[in-house]
Amino acid sequence: MTEIDTSVPHSARIWNYWLGGKDNYPVDEAAGDAYTAVFPGIVTIARSSRAFLGRTIRYLVEEAGVRQFLDVGTGLPTVDNTHEVAQRSAPESKIVYVDNDPLVLAHARALLTSTPEGVTAYEDLSLYDPERILQAAAKTLDLTRPTALIMSGILGHVTDYDQARELVSRLLAGLPSGSYLSLNEGSRGTDPDYEHAQDAYNETGAVPYFLRPIEQITGYFEGLELVEPGIVSVPLWRPDTDATPTPIGQHGGVGRKP
């Protein structure tokens, strides 16, 4: 197994810390606290992104009737992972998680719990090899049936925007009509303090994450039929509350493949 370096902060562990998880080390807490000192709103962004993921999965299961999920760029397991939300509503749901981070692999067993009726699997593969991802997913999922592709906060790690769009297109190309994309990413144009903090973080030598303009996030959905309310700041996507949430620098949506 690949040695996991606990002497330097790791973005997945920092995100886990912000979400209230336990799979992190003092170095990650220190880095997370340093970031929140500059921009306290990052915790809201992390948790709002997770809540958006849960609402979209509930929509996909309960309203769209989807029973298969391909979650690419899984990250560390925390609360309300994709399979937990999906199987809560439809125990027969099948989920394939994909990541290629040795840290995530070390914790993948926490993602492999499942209802007796359903299935979960984990594939240690790179986002940059969509065809291998689809081939591996087909061992668990029937890719002739509608499948939801989940991409939550992963494409900001792809430096080149055109390449990021191509990766989404190649993954969707392997899924049939009636499949869906649920995607959310850090955005520019809503919160200058977030943009300043993230740009400063990227300059530390850590693995960078690039915030993108909302029109570029919308571009990931080209050719798809957007589910209402379209591409919006994540708290505004079918909120659970009647109160109007405050927009944040994280945008996303759900689209259906015609």
Short mmCIF file of C-alpha atoms in Angstrom, two decimals:
data_model
loop_
_atom_site.label_atom_id
_atom_site.label_comp_id
_atom_site.label_asym_id
_atom_site.label_seq_id
_atom_site.Cartn_x
_atom_site.Cartn_y
_atom_site.Cartn_z
CA MET A 1 0.00 0.00 0.00
CA THR A 2 1.19 3.51 -0.77
CA GLU A 3 2.62 5.28 2.26
CA ILE A 4 0.37 8.13 3.43
CA ASP A 5 2.31 11.24 4.40
CA THR A 6 0.83 12.76 7.55
CA SER A 7 3.47 15.50 7.80
CA VAL A 8 1.92 17.74 5.14
CA PRO A 9 -1.70 18.87 4.84
CA HIS A 10 -3.92 17.06 2.37
CA SER A 11 -6.93 18.69 0.68
CA ALA A 12 -9.24 15.68 1.17
CA ARG A 13 -8.40 15.54 4.88
CA ILE A 14 -8.86 19.32 5.25
CA TRP A 15 -12.29 19.06 3.58
CA ASN A 16 -13.09 16.16 5.90
CA TYR A 17 -12.15 18.35 8.86
CA TRP A 18 -14.42 21.18 7.68
CA LEU A 19 -17.26 18.68 7.33
CA GLY A 20 -16.79 17.56 10.93
CA GLY A 21 -15.16 14.23 10.05
CA LYS A 22 -12.46 12.41 12.00
CA ASP A 23 -10.14 11.25 9.20
CA ASN A 24 -7.60 14.04 9.50
CA TYR A 25 -4.41 14.92 11.36
CA PRO A 26 -3.19 17.96 13.34
CA VAL A 27 -1.40 19.25 10.24
CA ASP A 28 -4.72 19.23 8.35
CA GLU A 29 -6.54 20.94 11.20
CA ALA A 30 -3.83 23.62 11.28
CA ALA A 31 -4.12 24.20 7.53
CA GLY A 32 -7.91 24.21 7.74
CA ASP A 33 -7.85 26.67 10.62
CA ALA A 34 -5.41 28.91 8.73
CA TYR A 35 -7.79 28.96 5.76
CA THR A 36 -10.84 29.68 7.92
CA ALA A 37 -8.95 32.51 9.62
CA VAL A 38 -8.75 34.19 6.20
CA PHE A 39 -12.18 33.05 5.03
CA PRO A 40 -14.53 31.59 7.70
CA GLY A 41 -17.16 30.96 5.02
CA ILE A 42 -15.28 27.93 3.68
CA VAL A 43 -16.97 25.71 6.26
CA THR A 44 -20.36 26.87 4.96
CA ILE A 45 -19.23 26.12 1.41
CA ALA A 46 -18.07 22.62 2.34
CA ARG A 47 -21.26 21.78 4.18
CA SER A 48 -23.52 23.44 1.60
CA SER A 49 -21.84 21.41 -1.15
CA ARG A 50 -22.49 18.22 0.82
CA ALA A 51 -26.11 19.20 1.43
CA PHE A 52 -26.57 19.92 -2.30
CA LEU A 53 -25.23 16.46 -3.09
CA GLY A 54 -27.81 14.93 -0.75
CA ARG A 55 -30.71 16.89 -2.23
CA THR A 56 -29.74 16.03 -5.80
CA ILE A 57 -29.44 12.34 -5.00
CA ARG A 58 -32.84 12.36 -3.31
CA TYR A 59 -34.28 14.04 -6.40
CA LEU A 60 -32.64 11.49 -8.69
CA VAL A 61 -33.94 8.54 -6.68
CA GLU A 62 -37.38 9.77 -5.63
CA GLU A 63 -38.43 11.87 -8.65
CA ALA A 64 -36.27 10.72 -11.57
CA GLY A 65 -36.33 7.02 -10.61
CA VAL A 66 -32.56 6.52 -10.91
CA ARG A 67 -31.13 3.44 -9.19
CA GLN A 68 -27.51 3.52 -10.41
CA PHE A 69 -24.83 6.03 -9.44
CA LEU A 70 -21.26 6.58 -10.64
CA ASP A 71 -19.52 8.90 -8.15
CA VAL A 72 -16.22 10.10 -9.63
CA GLY A 73 -13.82 11.93 -7.32
CA THR A 74 -15.35 10.46 -4.21
CA GLY A 75 -13.16 12.02 -1.55
CA LEU A 76 -13.04 10.79 2.02
CA PRO A 77 -16.19 9.21 3.42
CA THR A 78 -18.05 11.45 5.86
CA VAL A 79 -21.76 11.68 6.61
CA ASP A 80 -24.47 11.06 4.03
CA ASN A 81 -22.27 9.50 1.39
CA THR A 82 -23.91 8.86 -1.98
CA HIS A 83 -24.86 5.25 -1.24
CA GLU A 84 -26.34 6.14 2.15
CA VAL A 85 -28.62 8.84 0.71
CA ALA A 86 -29.64 6.74 -2.31
CA GLN A 87 -30.25 3.51 -0.41
CA ARG A 88 -32.21 5.30 2.29
CA SER A 89 -34.85 6.05 -0.34
CA ALA A 90 -34.28 3.02 -2.61
CA PRO A 91 -32.43 0.16 -0.87
CA GLU A 92 -31.82 -1.59 -4.21
CA SER A 93 -29.63 1.27 -5.49
CA LYS A 94 -26.17 0.42 -6.85
CA ILE A 95 -23.23 2.78 -6.42
CA VAL A 96 -19.71 2.75 -7.85
CA TYR A 97 -17.21 5.12 -6.25
CA VAL A 98 -14.09 6.17 -8.16
CA ASP A 99 -10.98 7.90 -6.81
CA ASN A 100 -7.25 7.36 -7.13
CA ASP A 101 -6.02 8.94 -3.92
CA PRO A 102 -4.21 6.42 -1.68
CA LEU A 103 -5.73 8.15 1.33
CA VAL A 104 -9.26 7.61 0.01
CA LEU A 105 -8.39 4.02 -0.91
CA ALA A 106 -7.28 3.40 2.68
CA HIS A 107 -10.72 4.46 3.88
CA ALA A 108 -12.71 2.93 1.02
CA ARG A 109 -14.01 0.11 3.19
CA ALA A 110 -16.22 2.73 4.88
CA LEU A 111 -17.79 3.34 1.47
CA LEU A 112 -18.44 -0.33 0.80
CA THR A 113 -21.25 -0.82 3.27
CA SER A 114 -24.56 -1.45 1.53
CA THR A 115 -28.10 -2.54 2.09
CA PRO A 116 -28.59 -6.25 1.36
CA GLU A 117 -30.71 -5.29 -1.67
CA GLY A 118 -28.14 -2.92 -3.17
CA VAL A 119 -24.45 -2.90 -4.07
CA THR A 120 -21.52 -0.55 -3.55
CA ALA A 121 -18.10 -0.86 -5.17
CA TYR A 122 -14.88 1.18 -5.17
CA GLU A 123 -12.58 1.55 -8.16
CA ASP A 124 -9.06 2.96 -7.75
CA LEU A 125 -8.86 4.84 -11.06
CA SER A 126 -7.92 8.27 -12.37
CA LEU A 127 -10.41 10.91 -13.48
CA TYR A 128 -8.16 11.31 -16.53
CA ASP A 129 -9.05 7.84 -17.84
CA PRO A 130 -12.84 8.00 -18.41
CA GLU A 131 -13.00 4.91 -20.61
CA ARG A 132 -11.36 2.74 -17.93
CA ILE A 133 -13.77 4.19 -15.38
CA LEU A 134 -16.73 3.21 -17.53
CA GLN A 135 -15.30 -0.25 -18.15
CA ALA A 136 -14.79 -0.81 -14.42
CA ALA A 137 -18.21 0.60 -13.52
CA ALA A 138 -19.85 -1.85 -15.92
CA LYS A 139 -18.78 -4.70 -13.62
CA THR A 140 -21.31 -3.41 -11.06
CA LEU A 141 -23.74 -1.21 -13.00
CA ASP A 142 -25.83 -1.97 -16.07
CA LEU A 143 -24.73 0.90 -18.28
CA THR A 144 -27.56 0.25 -20.72
CA ARG A 145 -29.86 1.65 -18.00
CA PRO A 146 -30.05 5.26 -16.77
CA THR A 147 -27.18 6.10 -14.45
CA ALA A 148 -26.39 9.27 -12.49
CA LEU A 149 -22.86 10.61 -12.84
CA ILE A 150 -21.87 12.44 -9.65
CA MET A 151 -19.01 14.95 -9.80
CA SER A 152 -18.77 17.00 -6.62
CA GLY A 153 -15.89 19.44 -6.31
CA ILE A 154 -13.46 17.42 -8.44
CA LEU A 155 -13.11 19.36 -11.70
CA GLY A 156 -11.49 22.38 -10.05
CA HIS A 157 -8.39 20.20 -9.70
CA VAL A 158 -8.16 19.97 -13.51
CA THR A 159 -5.99 22.92 -14.53
CA ASP A 160 -7.23 23.22 -18.11
CA TYR A 161 -10.94 24.01 -18.46
CA ASP A 162 -11.29 22.50 -21.93
CA GLN A 163 -9.79 19.27 -20.64
CA ALA A 164 -12.20 19.28 -17.70
CA ARG A 165 -15.15 19.65 -20.08
CA GLU A 166 -13.81 16.85 -22.26
CA LEU A 167 -13.57 14.51 -19.26
CA VAL A 168 -17.23 15.13 -18.41
CA SER A 169 -18.25 14.58 -22.05
CA ARG A 170 -16.34 11.31 -22.31
CA LEU A 171 -17.92 9.96 -19.14
CA LEU A 172 -21.42 10.97 -20.25
CA ALA A 173 -20.78 9.43 -23.69
CA GLY A 174 -20.68 6.01 -22.03
CA LEU A 175 -24.06 6.46 -20.33
CA PRO A 176 -27.43 5.94 -22.04
CA SER A 177 -30.26 8.35 -22.73
CA GLY A 178 -32.12 9.15 -19.51
CA SER A 179 -28.91 9.35 -17.47
CA TYR A 180 -28.11 12.38 -15.35
CA LEU A 181 -25.20 14.56 -14.30
CA SER A 182 -25.11 16.04 -10.77
CA LEU A 183 -22.19 18.47 -10.55
CA ASN A 184 -21.10 21.28 -8.27
CA GLU A 185 -17.88 23.30 -8.20
CA GLY A 186 -16.32 26.33 -6.57
CA SER A 187 -17.25 29.45 -8.53
CA ARG A 188 -16.10 32.99 -9.22
CA GLY A 189 -18.31 36.04 -9.25
CA THR A 190 -20.20 35.62 -5.98
CA ASP A 191 -17.75 35.91 -3.08
CA PRO A 192 -14.48 37.89 -3.53
CA ASP A 193 -13.25 36.83 -0.07
CA TYR A 194 -13.49 33.16 -1.08
CA GLU A 195 -11.66 33.87 -4.34
CA HIS A 196 -8.86 35.67 -2.48
CA ALA A 197 -8.50 32.86 0.06
CA GLN A 198 -8.48 30.12 -2.59
CA ASP A 199 -6.00 31.94 -4.81
CA ALA A 200 -3.70 32.37 -1.79
CA TYR A 201 -4.08 28.67 -0.92
CA ASN A 202 -3.16 27.69 -4.48
CA GLU A 203 0.07 29.67 -4.16
CA THR A 204 1.22 27.71 -1.07
CA GLY A 205 2.37 24.75 -3.14
CA ALA A 206 -0.60 22.62 -2.11
CA VAL A 207 -2.50 20.75 -4.81
CA PRO A 208 -4.41 23.66 -6.40
CA TYR A 209 -8.15 23.94 -6.85
CA PHE A 210 -9.33 26.47 -9.43
CA LEU A 211 -12.55 28.43 -8.98
CA ARG A 212 -14.32 28.99 -12.30
CA PRO A 213 -16.86 31.51 -13.60
CA ILE A 214 -20.47 30.38 -13.47
CA GLU A 215 -20.73 30.24 -17.28
CA GLN A 216 -17.89 27.71 -17.33
CA ILE A 217 -19.64 25.54 -14.73
CA THR A 218 -22.75 25.79 -16.90
CA GLY A 219 -20.61 24.62 -19.83
CA TYR A 220 -20.19 21.19 -18.24
CA PHE A 221 -23.90 20.63 -18.90
CA GLU A 222 -23.78 21.33 -22.65
CA GLY A 223 -26.18 19.02 -24.48
CA LEU A 224 -28.10 18.12 -21.32
CA GLU A 225 -31.64 19.11 -20.31
CA LEU A 226 -31.27 21.13 -17.12
CA VAL A 227 -33.53 20.26 -14.21
CA GLU A 228 -35.16 23.33 -12.63
CA PRO A 229 -33.88 25.68 -11.26
CA GLY A 230 -30.85 25.19 -13.54
CA ILE A 231 -27.29 26.10 -12.56
CA VAL A 232 -27.45 28.10 -9.33
CA SER A 233 -25.52 28.69 -6.14
CA VAL A 234 -25.89 25.36 -4.36
CA PRO A 235 -28.04 26.52 -1.41
CA LEU A 236 -30.61 27.75 -3.97
CA TRP A 237 -31.01 24.34 -5.67
CA ARG A 238 -34.35 23.02 -4.37
CA PRO A 239 -33.71 24.09 -0.77
CA ASP A 240 -35.34 22.16 2.07
CA THR A 241 -36.44 25.40 3.73
CA ASP A 242 -38.98 28.07 2.75
CA ALA A 243 -36.50 30.78 3.72
CA THR A 244 -34.41 32.16 0.84
CA PRO A 245 -30.84 30.91 1.34
CA THR A 246 -27.82 33.17 0.86
CA PRO A 247 -25.86 32.52 -2.37
CA ILE A 248 -22.27 31.32 -1.93
CA GLY A 249 -19.32 30.77 -4.27
CA GLN A 250 -20.30 27.20 -5.13
CA HIS A 251 -22.54 26.53 -8.12
CA GLY A 252 -24.09 23.40 -9.52
CA GLY A 253 -27.09 21.70 -10.95
CA VAL A 254 -28.55 18.54 -12.43
CA GLY A 255 -28.90 17.74 -16.12
CA ARG A 256 -30.56 14.88 -18.01
CA LYS A 257 -29.05 13.26 -21.08
CA PRO A 258 -31.69 13.29 -23.84
#
